[in-house]
mmCIF file of C-alpha atoms in Angstrom:
data_model
loop_
_atom_site.group_PDB
_atom_site.id
_atom_site.type_symbol
_atom_site.label_atom_id
_atom_site.label_comp_id
_atom_site.label_asym_id
_atom_site.label_seq_id
_atom_site.Cartn_x
_atom_site.Cartn_y
_atom_site.Cartn_z
ATOM 1 C CA MET A 1 -266.086 -85.682 21.311
ATOM 2 C CA SER A 2 -263.753 -87.421 23.741
ATOM 3 C CA THR A 3 -261.036 -85.350 25.413
ATOM 4 C CA ASP A 4 -258.397 -86.807 23.061
ATOM 5 C CA GLN A 5 -260.429 -86.022 19.972
ATOM 6 C CA THR A 6 -261.171 -82.510 21.193
ATOM 7 C CA GLU A 7 -257.459 -81.936 21.745
ATOM 8 C CA THR A 8 -256.565 -83.288 18.265
ATOM 9 C CA ALA A 9 -259.211 -81.096 16.651
ATOM 10 C CA ARG A 10 -258.094 -78.015 18.556
ATOM 11 C CA ARG A 11 -254.448 -78.566 17.557
ATOM 12 C CA PHE A 12 -255.484 -79.115 13.907
ATOM 13 C CA MET A 13 -257.215 -75.734 13.868
ATOM 14 C CA GLU A 14 -254.508 -73.859 15.756
ATOM 15 C CA ALA A 15 -251.886 -75.011 13.229
ATOM 16 C CA ILE A 16 -253.678 -73.371 10.271
ATOM 17 C CA PRO A 17 -252.901 -69.641 10.047
ATOM 18 C CA GLN A 18 -255.851 -68.886 7.722
ATOM 19 C CA ALA A 19 -258.241 -70.726 10.072
ATOM 20 C CA GLN A 20 -256.931 -68.557 12.920
ATOM 21 C CA ALA A 21 -257.339 -65.384 10.823
ATOM 22 C CA LEU A 22 -261.010 -66.289 10.227
ATOM 23 C CA GLY A 23 -261.539 -67.257 13.883
ATOM 24 C CA LEU A 24 -262.682 -70.765 12.905
ATOM 25 C CA GLU A 25 -263.792 -72.926 15.809
ATOM 26 C CA ILE A 26 -264.027 -76.692 15.494
ATOM 27 C CA LEU A 27 -267.119 -78.179 17.134
ATOM 28 C CA GLU A 28 -266.770 -81.765 15.944
ATOM 29 C CA MET A 29 -264.130 -83.795 14.099
ATOM 30 C CA GLN A 30 -264.361 -87.566 14.145
ATOM 31 C CA GLY A 31 -265.261 -90.569 12.000
ATOM 32 C CA GLY A 32 -265.292 -88.645 8.738
ATOM 33 C CA VAL A 33 -267.545 -85.837 9.980
ATOM 34 C CA ALA A 34 -266.517 -82.277 10.881
ATOM 35 C CA VAL A 35 -268.483 -79.267 12.139
ATOM 36 C CA ILE A 36 -266.808 -75.839 12.097
ATOM 37 C CA ARG A 37 -268.117 -72.415 13.090
ATOM 38 C CA MET A 38 -267.013 -69.104 11.556
ATOM 39 C CA PRO A 39 -267.978 -66.037 13.609
ATOM 40 C CA TYR A 40 -269.308 -62.939 11.850
ATOM 41 C CA ALA A 41 -266.677 -60.255 11.229
ATOM 42 C CA GLU A 42 -266.835 -56.912 9.411
ATOM 43 C CA ALA A 43 -263.544 -57.747 7.659
ATOM 44 C CA LEU A 44 -265.196 -60.665 5.830
ATOM 45 C CA VAL A 45 -268.019 -58.651 4.277
ATOM 46 C CA GLY A 46 -268.361 -59.031 0.499
ATOM 47 C CA ASP A 47 -271.270 -56.669 -0.115
ATOM 48 C CA PRO A 48 -270.652 -53.381 1.708
ATOM 49 C CA GLU A 49 -274.263 -52.273 1.137
ATOM 50 C CA THR A 50 -275.858 -55.232 2.912
ATOM 51 C CA GLY A 51 -273.076 -56.504 5.204
ATOM 52 C CA VAL A 52 -273.373 -60.037 3.785
ATOM 53 C CA ILE A 53 -270.234 -62.220 4.194
ATOM 54 C CA HIS A 54 -268.193 -62.785 0.997
ATOM 55 C CA GLY A 55 -268.580 -66.147 -0.751
ATOM 56 C CA GLY A 56 -264.797 -66.543 -0.593
ATOM 57 C CA ALA A 57 -264.859 -66.768 3.209
ATOM 58 C CA VAL A 58 -267.611 -69.397 2.944
ATOM 59 C CA SER A 59 -265.378 -71.290 0.461
ATOM 60 C CA THR A 60 -262.549 -71.347 2.992
ATOM 61 C CA LEU A 61 -264.932 -72.536 5.724
ATOM 62 C CA MET A 62 -266.264 -75.311 3.446
ATOM 63 C CA ASP A 63 -262.770 -76.343 2.302
ATOM 64 C CA THR A 64 -261.423 -76.448 5.871
ATOM 65 C CA CYS A 65 -264.438 -78.435 7.019
ATOM 66 C CA GLY A 66 -264.147 -80.934 4.141
ATOM 67 C CA GLY A 67 -260.432 -81.345 4.851
ATOM 68 C CA ALA A 68 -261.069 -81.877 8.581
ATOM 69 C CA ALA A 69 -263.732 -84.499 7.821
ATOM 70 C CA THR A 70 -261.298 -86.320 5.512
ATOM 71 C CA ILE A 71 -258.439 -86.253 8.032
ATOM 72 C CA SER A 72 -260.748 -87.634 10.736
ATOM 73 C CA HIS A 73 -261.936 -90.550 8.575
ATOM 74 C CA PRO A 74 -260.588 -93.918 9.773
ATOM 75 C CA GLY A 75 -259.709 -94.908 6.174
ATOM 76 C CA ASN A 76 -257.225 -92.038 5.810
ATOM 77 C CA ALA A 77 -253.712 -92.547 7.161
ATOM 78 C CA GLY A 78 -252.438 -88.987 6.913
ATOM 79 C CA GLY A 79 -253.191 -85.468 5.745
ATOM 80 C CA THR A 80 -255.225 -84.333 2.762
ATOM 81 C CA ALA A 81 -255.383 -81.837 -0.086
ATOM 82 C CA THR A 82 -258.436 -80.632 -1.981
ATOM 83 C CA ILE A 83 -258.792 -81.989 -5.517
ATOM 84 C CA GLY A 84 -261.987 -80.167 -6.469
ATOM 85 C CA LEU A 85 -264.701 -78.181 -4.707
ATOM 86 C CA ARG A 86 -268.066 -76.940 -5.908
ATOM 87 C CA ILE A 87 -270.230 -74.594 -3.888
ATOM 88 C CA ASP A 88 -273.840 -73.511 -4.446
ATOM 89 C CA TYR A 89 -274.695 -70.214 -2.753
ATOM 90 C CA LEU A 90 -278.336 -70.614 -1.807
ATOM 91 C CA ARG A 91 -278.803 -67.242 -0.103
ATOM 92 C CA GLY A 92 -276.824 -64.503 1.618
ATOM 93 C CA ALA A 93 -276.020 -65.293 5.261
ATOM 94 C CA THR A 94 -277.792 -62.949 7.689
ATOM 95 C CA PRO A 95 -275.382 -60.144 8.687
ATOM 96 C CA GLY A 96 -274.187 -60.420 12.279
ATOM 97 C CA GLN A 97 -274.699 -64.180 12.505
ATOM 98 C CA ALA A 98 -272.015 -66.889 12.618
ATOM 99 C CA ILE A 99 -271.926 -69.479 9.816
ATOM 100 C CA THR A 100 -271.609 -73.147 10.766
ATOM 101 C CA ALA A 101 -270.549 -75.799 8.256
ATOM 102 C CA ARG A 102 -270.970 -79.550 8.560
ATOM 103 C CA ALA A 103 -269.002 -81.821 6.199
ATOM 104 C CA GLU A 104 -269.288 -85.573 5.852
ATOM 105 C CA CYS A 105 -267.205 -88.096 3.885
ATOM 106 C CA HIS A 106 -269.964 -90.115 2.228
ATOM 107 C CA HIS A 107 -267.568 -92.388 0.340
ATOM 108 C CA VAL A 108 -263.865 -93.067 0.769
ATOM 109 C CA THR A 109 -261.601 -95.107 -1.507
ATOM 110 C CA ARG A 110 -257.873 -95.797 -1.096
ATOM 111 C CA SER A 111 -257.141 -92.538 -2.934
ATOM 112 C CA VAL A 112 -260.138 -90.221 -2.741
ATOM 113 C CA ALA A 113 -262.672 -88.983 -0.191
ATOM 114 C CA PHE A 114 -266.023 -87.784 -1.558
ATOM 115 C CA VAL A 115 -267.418 -85.094 0.717
ATOM 116 C CA ARG A 116 -270.749 -83.305 1.044
ATOM 117 C CA ALA A 117 -271.121 -80.162 3.125
ATOM 118 C CA THR A 118 -273.852 -77.756 4.210
ATOM 119 C CA ALA A 119 -273.534 -74.339 5.849
ATOM 120 C CA HIS A 120 -276.162 -72.402 7.780
ATOM 121 C CA ASP A 121 -276.485 -69.321 9.953
ATOM 122 C CA ASP A 122 -278.785 -69.055 13.013
ATOM 123 C CA ASP A 123 -281.619 -70.643 11.006
ATOM 124 C CA PRO A 124 -280.636 -74.311 10.565
ATOM 125 C CA ASP A 125 -283.652 -75.002 8.345
ATOM 126 C CA ARG A 126 -282.532 -72.647 5.582
ATOM 127 C CA PRO A 127 -278.917 -73.420 4.560
ATOM 128 C CA VAL A 128 -276.839 -70.574 3.101
ATOM 129 C CA ALA A 129 -274.649 -72.859 0.975
ATOM 130 C CA THR A 130 -274.090 -76.481 0.022
ATOM 131 C CA ALA A 131 -270.874 -77.979 -1.346
ATOM 132 C CA THR A 132 -269.463 -81.166 -2.783
ATOM 133 C CA GLY A 133 -265.749 -81.808 -2.774
ATOM 134 C CA THR A 134 -263.118 -84.428 -3.517
ATOM 135 C CA PHE A 135 -260.065 -84.732 -1.256
ATOM 136 C CA THR A 136 -256.884 -86.816 -1.440
ATOM 137 C CA VAL A 137 -256.553 -89.839 0.859
ATOM 138 C CA GLU A 138 -253.316 -91.440 2.001
ATOM 139 C CA ALA A 139 -253.553 -95.220 1.916
ATOM 140 C CA LYS A 140 -252.934 -97.157 5.115
ATOM 141 C CA PRO A 141 -249.548 -98.894 5.106
ATOM 142 C CA MET B 1 -263.954 -31.605 -40.309
ATOM 143 C CA SER B 2 -262.775 -31.026 -36.821
ATOM 144 C CA ARG B 3 -263.003 -33.523 -34.060
ATOM 145 C CA PRO B 4 -262.292 -32.998 -30.387
ATOM 146 C CA ALA B 5 -258.695 -33.455 -29.325
ATOM 147 C CA PRO B 6 -258.115 -36.765 -27.517
ATOM 148 C CA GLU B 7 -258.122 -36.526 -23.763
ATOM 149 C CA PRO B 8 -254.711 -36.275 -22.138
ATOM 150 C CA MET B 9 -253.463 -39.737 -21.163
ATOM 151 C CA GLN B 10 -253.249 -38.836 -17.474
ATOM 152 C CA VAL B 11 -256.918 -37.838 -17.389
ATOM 153 C CA VAL B 12 -257.956 -41.162 -18.943
ATOM 154 C CA LYS B 13 -255.742 -43.189 -16.609
ATOM 155 C CA GLN B 14 -256.857 -41.292 -13.546
ATOM 156 C CA ARG B 15 -260.529 -41.882 -14.366
ATOM 157 C CA ARG B 16 -260.054 -45.605 -15.008
ATOM 158 C CA ASP B 17 -257.894 -46.172 -11.942
ATOM 159 C CA ALA B 18 -260.301 -44.235 -9.722
ATOM 160 C CA ALA B 19 -263.190 -46.439 -10.873
ATOM 161 C CA LEU B 20 -261.171 -49.626 -10.290
ATOM 162 C CA THR B 21 -260.013 -48.484 -6.857
ATOM 163 C CA THR B 22 -263.584 -47.707 -5.847
ATOM 164 C CA LEU B 23 -264.864 -51.011 -7.254
ATOM 165 C CA ALA B 24 -262.386 -53.257 -5.407
ATOM 166 C CA GLY B 25 -261.459 -51.018 -2.477
ATOM 167 C CA ARG B 26 -264.962 -50.813 -1.011
ATOM 168 C CA VAL B 27 -265.139 -54.575 -0.327
ATOM 169 C CA PRO B 28 -263.764 -55.386 3.166
ATOM 170 C CA TYR B 29 -262.998 -59.054 2.316
ATOM 171 C CA ILE B 30 -260.797 -58.021 -0.651
ATOM 172 C CA ARG B 31 -258.786 -55.898 1.799
ATOM 173 C CA PHE B 32 -258.713 -58.796 4.299
ATOM 174 C CA LEU B 33 -256.969 -61.005 1.712
ATOM 175 C CA ASN B 34 -254.969 -58.005 0.404
ATOM 176 C CA ILE B 35 -255.909 -58.633 -3.231
ATOM 177 C CA THR B 36 -254.975 -55.801 -5.597
ATOM 178 C CA PHE B 37 -255.488 -55.345 -9.331
ATOM 179 C CA ASP B 38 -253.057 -54.445 -12.104
ATOM 180 C CA ARG B 39 -254.729 -52.761 -15.055
ATOM 181 C CA ARG B 40 -253.489 -52.507 -18.640
ATOM 182 C CA GLY B 41 -256.233 -50.864 -20.693
ATOM 183 C CA ASP B 42 -259.346 -52.841 -19.856
ATOM 184 C CA GLU B 43 -257.432 -56.007 -18.904
ATOM 185 C CA LEU B 44 -257.174 -56.827 -15.194
ATOM 186 C CA THR B 45 -254.779 -59.106 -13.341
ATOM 187 C CA GLY B 46 -255.589 -59.914 -9.737
ATOM 188 C CA VAL B 47 -252.634 -60.067 -7.350
ATOM 189 C CA LEU B 48 -252.849 -62.056 -4.109
ATOM 190 C CA ASN B 49 -250.142 -60.375 -2.048
ATOM 191 C CA PHE B 50 -248.592 -63.072 0.106
ATOM 192 C CA ASP B 51 -248.923 -62.969 3.864
ATOM 193 C CA GLY B 52 -248.303 -65.684 6.447
ATOM 194 C CA LYS B 53 -251.980 -65.692 7.451
ATOM 195 C CA LEU B 54 -252.937 -67.075 3.997
ATOM 196 C CA ILE B 55 -251.269 -70.417 4.777
ATOM 197 C CA GLY B 56 -253.525 -73.471 5.064
ATOM 198 C CA ASN B 57 -250.902 -76.203 5.382
ATOM 199 C CA PRO B 58 -248.073 -75.131 7.692
ATOM 200 C CA LEU B 59 -246.014 -78.296 7.072
ATOM 201 C CA LEU B 60 -245.477 -77.858 3.314
ATOM 202 C CA PRO B 61 -246.102 -74.836 3.631
ATOM 203 C CA ALA B 62 -248.910 -74.067 1.174
ATOM 204 C CA LEU B 63 -251.623 -71.471 0.570
ATOM 205 C CA HIS B 64 -255.025 -72.436 1.981
ATOM 206 C CA GLY B 65 -257.171 -73.966 -0.764
ATOM 207 C CA GLY B 66 -260.054 -71.786 0.395
ATOM 208 C CA VAL B 67 -257.919 -68.667 -0.073
ATOM 209 C CA THR B 68 -257.032 -69.768 -3.609
ATOM 210 C CA ALA B 69 -260.743 -70.324 -4.320
ATOM 211 C CA ALA B 70 -261.612 -66.943 -2.808
ATOM 212 C CA PHE B 71 -258.894 -65.253 -4.884
ATOM 213 C CA LEU B 72 -260.394 -66.744 -8.075
ATOM 214 C CA GLU B 73 -263.907 -65.724 -6.997
ATOM 215 C CA VAL B 74 -262.851 -62.150 -6.188
ATOM 216 C CA THR B 75 -260.993 -61.847 -9.515
ATOM 217 C CA SER B 76 -264.058 -63.199 -11.351
ATOM 218 C CA ILE B 77 -266.484 -60.778 -9.668
ATOM 219 C CA ILE B 78 -264.267 -57.732 -10.203
ATOM 220 C CA THR B 79 -263.481 -58.661 -13.829
ATOM 221 C CA LEU B 80 -267.199 -59.175 -14.541
ATOM 222 C CA SER B 81 -268.176 -55.871 -12.863
ATOM 223 C CA TRP B 82 -265.373 -54.080 -14.644
ATOM 224 C CA SER B 83 -266.560 -55.356 -18.032
ATOM 225 C CA LEU B 84 -270.097 -54.128 -17.228
ATOM 226 C CA LEU B 85 -268.836 -50.721 -16.129
ATOM 227 C CA TRP B 86 -266.210 -50.092 -18.760
ATOM 228 C CA GLU B 87 -268.361 -48.220 -21.301
ATOM 229 C CA ASP B 88 -270.034 -46.080 -18.666
ATOM 230 C CA VAL B 89 -266.704 -45.196 -17.090
ATOM 231 C CA GLU B 90 -265.296 -44.291 -20.515
ATOM 232 C CA SER B 91 -268.280 -42.137 -21.493
ATOM 233 C CA GLY B 92 -268.406 -40.513 -18.068
ATOM 234 C CA ALA B 93 -272.019 -41.712 -17.677
ATOM 235 C CA ILE B 94 -271.267 -42.846 -14.145
ATOM 236 C CA SER B 95 -268.936 -41.312 -11.637
ATOM 237 C CA PRO B 96 -266.431 -43.532 -9.848
ATOM 238 C CA GLU B 97 -268.147 -42.672 -6.570
ATOM 239 C CA ALA B 98 -271.514 -44.087 -7.677
ATOM 240 C CA LEU B 99 -270.798 -47.571 -8.971
ATOM 241 C CA PRO B 100 -273.662 -50.053 -9.213
ATOM 242 C CA ARG B 101 -273.986 -53.123 -6.987
ATOM 243 C CA LEU B 102 -271.799 -56.194 -7.471
ATOM 244 C CA PRO B 103 -273.005 -59.420 -9.141
ATOM 245 C CA LYS B 104 -273.937 -62.239 -6.742
ATOM 246 C CA THR B 105 -272.295 -65.659 -6.933
ATOM 247 C CA ILE B 106 -274.760 -68.446 -7.786
ATOM 248 C CA ASP B 107 -272.263 -71.300 -7.862
ATOM 249 C CA PHE B 108 -268.524 -71.653 -7.869
ATOM 250 C CA SER B 109 -266.404 -74.636 -8.898
ATOM 251 C CA VAL B 110 -262.637 -74.861 -8.439
ATOM 252 C CA ASP B 111 -260.038 -77.360 -9.654
ATOM 253 C CA TYR B 112 -256.803 -77.546 -7.682
ATOM 254 C CA LEU B 113 -253.945 -78.190 -10.095
ATOM 255 C CA ARG B 114 -250.799 -77.595 -8.039
ATOM 256 C CA THR B 115 -249.821 -76.665 -4.506
ATOM 257 C CA GLY B 116 -250.005 -72.915 -3.889
ATOM 258 C CA LEU B 117 -246.542 -71.866 -2.742
ATOM 259 C CA PRO B 118 -245.973 -69.284 0.021
ATOM 260 C CA ARG B 119 -245.537 -66.320 -2.341
ATOM 261 C CA ASP B 120 -247.647 -63.934 -4.455
ATOM 262 C CA ALA B 121 -250.208 -65.404 -6.842
ATOM 263 C CA TYR B 122 -251.823 -63.888 -9.936
ATOM 264 C CA ALA B 123 -255.163 -64.476 -11.589
ATOM 265 C CA ARG B 124 -256.992 -63.519 -14.737
ATOM 266 C CA SER B 125 -260.600 -64.073 -15.526
ATOM 267 C CA THR B 126 -262.603 -64.379 -18.747
ATOM 268 C CA VAL B 127 -266.288 -63.587 -19.016
ATOM 269 C CA THR B 128 -267.511 -66.524 -21.096
ATOM 270 C CA ARG B 129 -271.039 -65.240 -21.348
ATOM 271 C CA SER B 130 -272.606 -62.065 -20.019
ATOM 272 C CA GLY B 131 -276.380 -61.871 -20.267
ATOM 273 C CA ARG B 132 -279.018 -59.571 -18.808
ATOM 274 C CA ARG B 133 -279.632 -61.787 -15.758
ATOM 275 C CA TYR B 134 -276.818 -64.343 -15.629
ATOM 276 C CA ALA B 135 -273.112 -64.521 -16.414
ATOM 277 C CA SER B 136 -270.665 -67.394 -16.786
ATOM 278 C CA VAL B 137 -267.075 -66.614 -15.821
ATOM 279 C CA ARG B 138 -263.817 -68.593 -15.854
ATOM 280 C CA ALA B 139 -260.608 -67.790 -13.998
ATOM 281 C CA GLU B 140 -257.106 -69.169 -13.635
ATOM 282 C CA ALA B 141 -254.430 -68.533 -11.009
ATOM 283 C CA TRP B 142 -250.686 -69.025 -11.271
ATOM 284 C CA GLN B 143 -247.506 -68.063 -9.445
ATOM 285 C CA ASP B 144 -244.008 -68.085 -10.936
ATOM 286 C CA ASN B 145 -244.901 -69.646 -14.253
ATOM 287 C CA HIS B 146 -248.054 -68.675 -16.126
ATOM 288 C CA ALA B 147 -247.972 -71.992 -18.036
ATOM 289 C CA ARG B 148 -248.232 -73.910 -14.730
ATOM 290 C CA PRO B 149 -251.522 -72.746 -13.149
ATOM 291 C CA ILE B 150 -252.205 -73.608 -9.501
ATOM 292 C CA ALA B 151 -255.994 -73.565 -9.858
ATOM 293 C CA SER B 152 -258.811 -72.814 -12.266
ATOM 294 C CA SER B 153 -262.460 -72.025 -11.680
ATOM 295 C CA ASN B 154 -265.832 -71.764 -13.331
ATOM 296 C CA ALA B 155 -268.640 -69.714 -11.810
ATOM 297 C CA HIS B 156 -272.109 -68.368 -12.482
ATOM 298 C CA PHE B 157 -273.280 -64.978 -11.297
ATOM 299 C CA LEU B 158 -276.608 -63.237 -10.915
ATOM 300 C CA MET B 159 -276.351 -59.772 -12.454
ATOM 301 C CA PRO B 160 -277.134 -56.698 -10.347
ATOM 302 C CA ARG B 161 -280.570 -55.230 -11.065
ATOM 303 C CA GLU B 162 -280.461 -52.086 -13.113
ATOM 304 C CA GLY B 163 -281.631 -48.761 -11.754
#
């Protein structure tokens, strides 16, 4: 990312209290693609017997990433809101490892961005979750 | 014909509340979001207790869509587990300290209907189908007005293995 884009992405993330609470870190945000990393934390565990992160935290990561991808798309003039989101949980993320999500706007109309996302832990070949989402788009004036 | 006297109400309530507290209280992420449960008989209502850290859009301001989704997922999992446990809790077959494992989410789908305002939210969940291996569960969240839901969800779960 260019310095300007890095700065925009960093400000985007710092402005979201829930993103701060999860420790989300934006690695890429431009041209309708976003990559966001969520570090492992005991507070996010959903299964106390295995230490696996709760699906809800993965939902928030996926939603934030889809929203960031939509905001960064050149066809969108403003902010965004999620219309619908569907997540498939392929496997439990390995305890102790960060989860990284990558979202991409694969189609954008004047009103809607169609987004696909994938999340993985330290093993990029075996995703932990995939998602598809629809996000609102603000038309260019 | 004599039958045993019914248990005192406080004993029944204490047993049910202890099981519910153990079920939800042992999950760190439920504490992270500060979700609690109101119980009336076997019916549960999830409560997302508002906190500034739940905000996702600081300009509106609005709850983070991911938090709303997570709230629906948590309410679905706890409602499903509770329905599986209810008879065993009532009969005393299991102690509140030894609850079985939680169901695992297979997929989760959420519709956003209205902006989540910066205040408490409530959710109720219905187990549409509960089988030996899989369950299908719906949930709905609202704030001030139950007739104006902020989000609804549909999810499938893999049941915990018995034994």
